mmCIF file of C-alpha atoms in Angstrom:
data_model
loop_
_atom_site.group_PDB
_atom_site.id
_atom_site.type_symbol
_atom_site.label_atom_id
_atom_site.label_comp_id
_atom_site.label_asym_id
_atom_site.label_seq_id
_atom_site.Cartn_x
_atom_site.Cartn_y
_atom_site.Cartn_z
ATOM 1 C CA UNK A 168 -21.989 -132.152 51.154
ATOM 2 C CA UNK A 169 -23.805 -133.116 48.165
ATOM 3 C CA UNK A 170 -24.600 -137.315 47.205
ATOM 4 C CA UNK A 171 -22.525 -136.147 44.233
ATOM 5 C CA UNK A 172 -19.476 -134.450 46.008
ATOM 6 C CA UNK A 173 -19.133 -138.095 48.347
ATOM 7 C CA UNK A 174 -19.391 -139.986 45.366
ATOM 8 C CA UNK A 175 -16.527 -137.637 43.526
ATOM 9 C CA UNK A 176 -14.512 -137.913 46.899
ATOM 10 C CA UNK A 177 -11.343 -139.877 46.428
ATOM 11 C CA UNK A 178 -9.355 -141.562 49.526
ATOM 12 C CA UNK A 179 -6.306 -139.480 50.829
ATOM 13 C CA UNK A 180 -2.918 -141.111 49.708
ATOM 14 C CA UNK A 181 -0.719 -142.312 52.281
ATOM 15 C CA UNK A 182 1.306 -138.839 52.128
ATOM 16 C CA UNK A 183 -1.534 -137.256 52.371
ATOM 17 C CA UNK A 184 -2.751 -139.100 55.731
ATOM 18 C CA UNK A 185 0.418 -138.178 57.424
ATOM 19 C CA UNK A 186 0.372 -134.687 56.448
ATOM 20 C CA UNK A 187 -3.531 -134.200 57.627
ATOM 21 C CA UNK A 188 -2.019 -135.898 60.659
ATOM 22 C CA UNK A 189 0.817 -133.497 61.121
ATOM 23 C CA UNK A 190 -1.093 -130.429 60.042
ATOM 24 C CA UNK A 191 -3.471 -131.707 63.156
ATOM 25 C CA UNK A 192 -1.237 -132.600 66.030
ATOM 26 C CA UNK A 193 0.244 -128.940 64.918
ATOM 27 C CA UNK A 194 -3.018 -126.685 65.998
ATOM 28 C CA UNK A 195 -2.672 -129.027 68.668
ATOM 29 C CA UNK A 196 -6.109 -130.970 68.002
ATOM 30 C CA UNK A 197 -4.621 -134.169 69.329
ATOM 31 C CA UNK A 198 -8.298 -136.024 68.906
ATOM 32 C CA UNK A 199 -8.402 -134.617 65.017
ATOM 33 C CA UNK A 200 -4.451 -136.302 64.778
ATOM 34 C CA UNK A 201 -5.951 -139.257 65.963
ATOM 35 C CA UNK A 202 -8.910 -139.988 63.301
ATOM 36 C CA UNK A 203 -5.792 -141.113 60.937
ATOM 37 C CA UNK A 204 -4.163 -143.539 63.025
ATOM 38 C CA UNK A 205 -5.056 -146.966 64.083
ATOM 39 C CA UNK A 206 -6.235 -147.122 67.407
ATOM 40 C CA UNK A 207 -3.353 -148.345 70.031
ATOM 41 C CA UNK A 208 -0.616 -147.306 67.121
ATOM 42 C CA UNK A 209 2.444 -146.749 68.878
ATOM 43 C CA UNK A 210 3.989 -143.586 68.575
ATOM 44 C CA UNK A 211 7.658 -143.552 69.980
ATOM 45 C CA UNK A 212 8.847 -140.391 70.092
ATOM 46 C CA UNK A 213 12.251 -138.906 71.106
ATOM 47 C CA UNK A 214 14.551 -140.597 74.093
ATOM 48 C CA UNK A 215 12.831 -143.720 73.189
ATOM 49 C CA UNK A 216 9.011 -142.250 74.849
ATOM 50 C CA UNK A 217 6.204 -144.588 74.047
ATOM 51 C CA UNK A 218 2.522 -143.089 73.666
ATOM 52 C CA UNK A 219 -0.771 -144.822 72.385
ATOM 53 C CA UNK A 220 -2.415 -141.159 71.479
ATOM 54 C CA UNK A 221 -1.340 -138.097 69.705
ATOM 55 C CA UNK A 222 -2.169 -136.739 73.513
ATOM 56 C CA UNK A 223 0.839 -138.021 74.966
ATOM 57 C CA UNK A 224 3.308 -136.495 72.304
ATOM 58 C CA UNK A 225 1.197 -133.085 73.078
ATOM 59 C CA UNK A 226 1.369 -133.420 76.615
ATOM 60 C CA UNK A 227 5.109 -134.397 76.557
ATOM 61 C CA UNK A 228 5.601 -131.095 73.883
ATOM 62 C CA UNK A 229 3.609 -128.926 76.547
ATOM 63 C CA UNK A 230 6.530 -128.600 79.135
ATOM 64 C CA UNK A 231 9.118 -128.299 76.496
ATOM 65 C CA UNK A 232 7.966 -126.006 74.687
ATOM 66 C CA UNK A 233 5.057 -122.897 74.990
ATOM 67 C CA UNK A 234 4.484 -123.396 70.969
ATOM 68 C CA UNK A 235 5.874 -125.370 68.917
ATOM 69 C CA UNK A 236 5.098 -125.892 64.571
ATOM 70 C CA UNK A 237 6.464 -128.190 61.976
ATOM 71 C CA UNK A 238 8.260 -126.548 58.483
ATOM 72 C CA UNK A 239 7.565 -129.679 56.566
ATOM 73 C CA UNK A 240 10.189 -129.067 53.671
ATOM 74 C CA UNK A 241 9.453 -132.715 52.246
ATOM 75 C CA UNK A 242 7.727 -135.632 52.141
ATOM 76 C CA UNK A 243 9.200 -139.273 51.182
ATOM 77 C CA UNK A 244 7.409 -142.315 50.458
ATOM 78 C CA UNK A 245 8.930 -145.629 50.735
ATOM 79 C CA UNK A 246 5.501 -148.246 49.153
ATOM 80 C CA UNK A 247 6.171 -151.684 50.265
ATOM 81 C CA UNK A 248 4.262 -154.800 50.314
ATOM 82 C CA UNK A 249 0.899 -154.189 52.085
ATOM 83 C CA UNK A 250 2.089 -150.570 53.797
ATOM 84 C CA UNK A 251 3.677 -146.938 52.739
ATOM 85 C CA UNK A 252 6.766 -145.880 55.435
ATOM 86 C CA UNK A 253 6.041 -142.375 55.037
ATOM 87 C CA UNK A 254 8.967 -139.602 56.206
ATOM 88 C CA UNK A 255 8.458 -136.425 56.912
ATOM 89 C CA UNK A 256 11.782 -134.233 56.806
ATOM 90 C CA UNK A 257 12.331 -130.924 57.608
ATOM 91 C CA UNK A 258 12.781 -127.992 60.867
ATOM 92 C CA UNK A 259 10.834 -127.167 63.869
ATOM 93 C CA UNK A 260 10.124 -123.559 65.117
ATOM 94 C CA UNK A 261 8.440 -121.771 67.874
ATOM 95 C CA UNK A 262 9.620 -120.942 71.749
ATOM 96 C CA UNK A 263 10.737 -122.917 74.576
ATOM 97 C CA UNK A 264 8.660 -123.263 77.864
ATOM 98 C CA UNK A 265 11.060 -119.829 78.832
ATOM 99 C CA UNK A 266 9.829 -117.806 75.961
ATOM 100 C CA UNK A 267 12.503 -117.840 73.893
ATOM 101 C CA UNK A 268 11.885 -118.202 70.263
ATOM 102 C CA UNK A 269 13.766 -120.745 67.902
ATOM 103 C CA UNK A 270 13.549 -121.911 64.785
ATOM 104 C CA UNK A 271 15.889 -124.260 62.408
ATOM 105 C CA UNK A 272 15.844 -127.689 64.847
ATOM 106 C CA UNK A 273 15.769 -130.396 62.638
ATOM 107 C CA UNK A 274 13.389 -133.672 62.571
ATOM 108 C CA UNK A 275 12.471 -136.505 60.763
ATOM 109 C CA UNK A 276 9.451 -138.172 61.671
ATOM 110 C CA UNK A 277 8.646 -141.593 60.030
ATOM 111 C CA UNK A 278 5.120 -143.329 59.704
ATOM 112 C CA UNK A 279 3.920 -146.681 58.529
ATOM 113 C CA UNK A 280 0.341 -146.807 56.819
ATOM 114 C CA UNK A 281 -1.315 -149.702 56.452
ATOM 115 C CA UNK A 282 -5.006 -149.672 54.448
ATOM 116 C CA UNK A 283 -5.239 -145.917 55.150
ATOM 117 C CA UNK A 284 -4.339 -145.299 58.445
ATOM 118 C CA UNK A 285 -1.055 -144.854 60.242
ATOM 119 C CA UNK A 286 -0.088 -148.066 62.389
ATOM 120 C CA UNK A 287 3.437 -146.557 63.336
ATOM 121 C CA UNK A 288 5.123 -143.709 64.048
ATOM 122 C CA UNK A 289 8.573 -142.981 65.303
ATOM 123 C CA UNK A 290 9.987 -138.902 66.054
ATOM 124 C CA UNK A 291 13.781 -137.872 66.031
ATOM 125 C CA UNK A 292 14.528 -134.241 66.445
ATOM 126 C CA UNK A 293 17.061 -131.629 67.856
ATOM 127 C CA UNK A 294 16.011 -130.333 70.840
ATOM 128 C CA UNK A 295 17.548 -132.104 73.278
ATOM 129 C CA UNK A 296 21.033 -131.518 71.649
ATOM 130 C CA UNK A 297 19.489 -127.469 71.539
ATOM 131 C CA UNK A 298 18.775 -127.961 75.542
ATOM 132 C CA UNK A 299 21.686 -128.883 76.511
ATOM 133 C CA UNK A 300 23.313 -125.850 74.554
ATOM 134 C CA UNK A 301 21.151 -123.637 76.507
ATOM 135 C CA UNK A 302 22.094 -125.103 79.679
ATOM 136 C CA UNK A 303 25.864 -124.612 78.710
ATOM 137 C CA UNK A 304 26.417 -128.116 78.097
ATOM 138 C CA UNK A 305 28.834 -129.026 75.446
ATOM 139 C CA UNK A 306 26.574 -131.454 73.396
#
């Protein structure tokens, strides 16, 4: 990259951070996720799971699912004083640890960015509810 191009290179928006994030912990490059989050953030993720890393939320995905990929259909943002909350909205798709495919399970997953890096992030999704469908468990 060129003295010039650097120079031309504007900061990512807070939208944008959580996006790159997203489109990272998707390939799954858990250490790439992690360049836009404050070390020690606190990710709490579904059933009230706590994780200091993007690794733990790819770990945890690993024996629920063989693949999994986010549909981002939008992005909110919510400025306040001194951080963003940025949500993420939209449907998950890919197949369970057994193979089978799915697509359509809903999440919303909801960051706080503070000076251009994510200091919080909190997941809510379907899956469990789908699970327990599976299983033949009236949700």
């Amino acid at each position: 990259m060129s003295v010039t191009a650097k120079a031309d290179a504007r900061p990512l928006s807070d939208a944008e951070i959580v996006e790159a994030y997203l489109t990272a912990s998707m390939v799954p490059d858990p250490d790439a996720a992690a360049a836009y989050m404050k070390p020690g953030t606190v990710i709490t993720f579904t059933g009230e799971r706590e994780f200091d890393h993007p690794r733990g939320p790819t770990g945890f995905n690993a024996k629920r699912y063989r693949w999994v990929k986010k549909r981002m259909d939008r992005i909110d943002v919510c400025p306040g004083a001194g951080e963003t909350v940025v949500y993420s909205v939209g449907t998950l798709y890919g197949e369970w640890i057994d193979g089978t495919p799915f697509e359509g399970n809903r999440y919303v997953d909801r960051f706080v960015v503070r000076g251009g890096q994510i200091v919080k992030m909190d997941v809510w999704n379907d899956s469990a509810e789908r699970i327990l469908v599976q299983r033949g468990i009236e949700a």
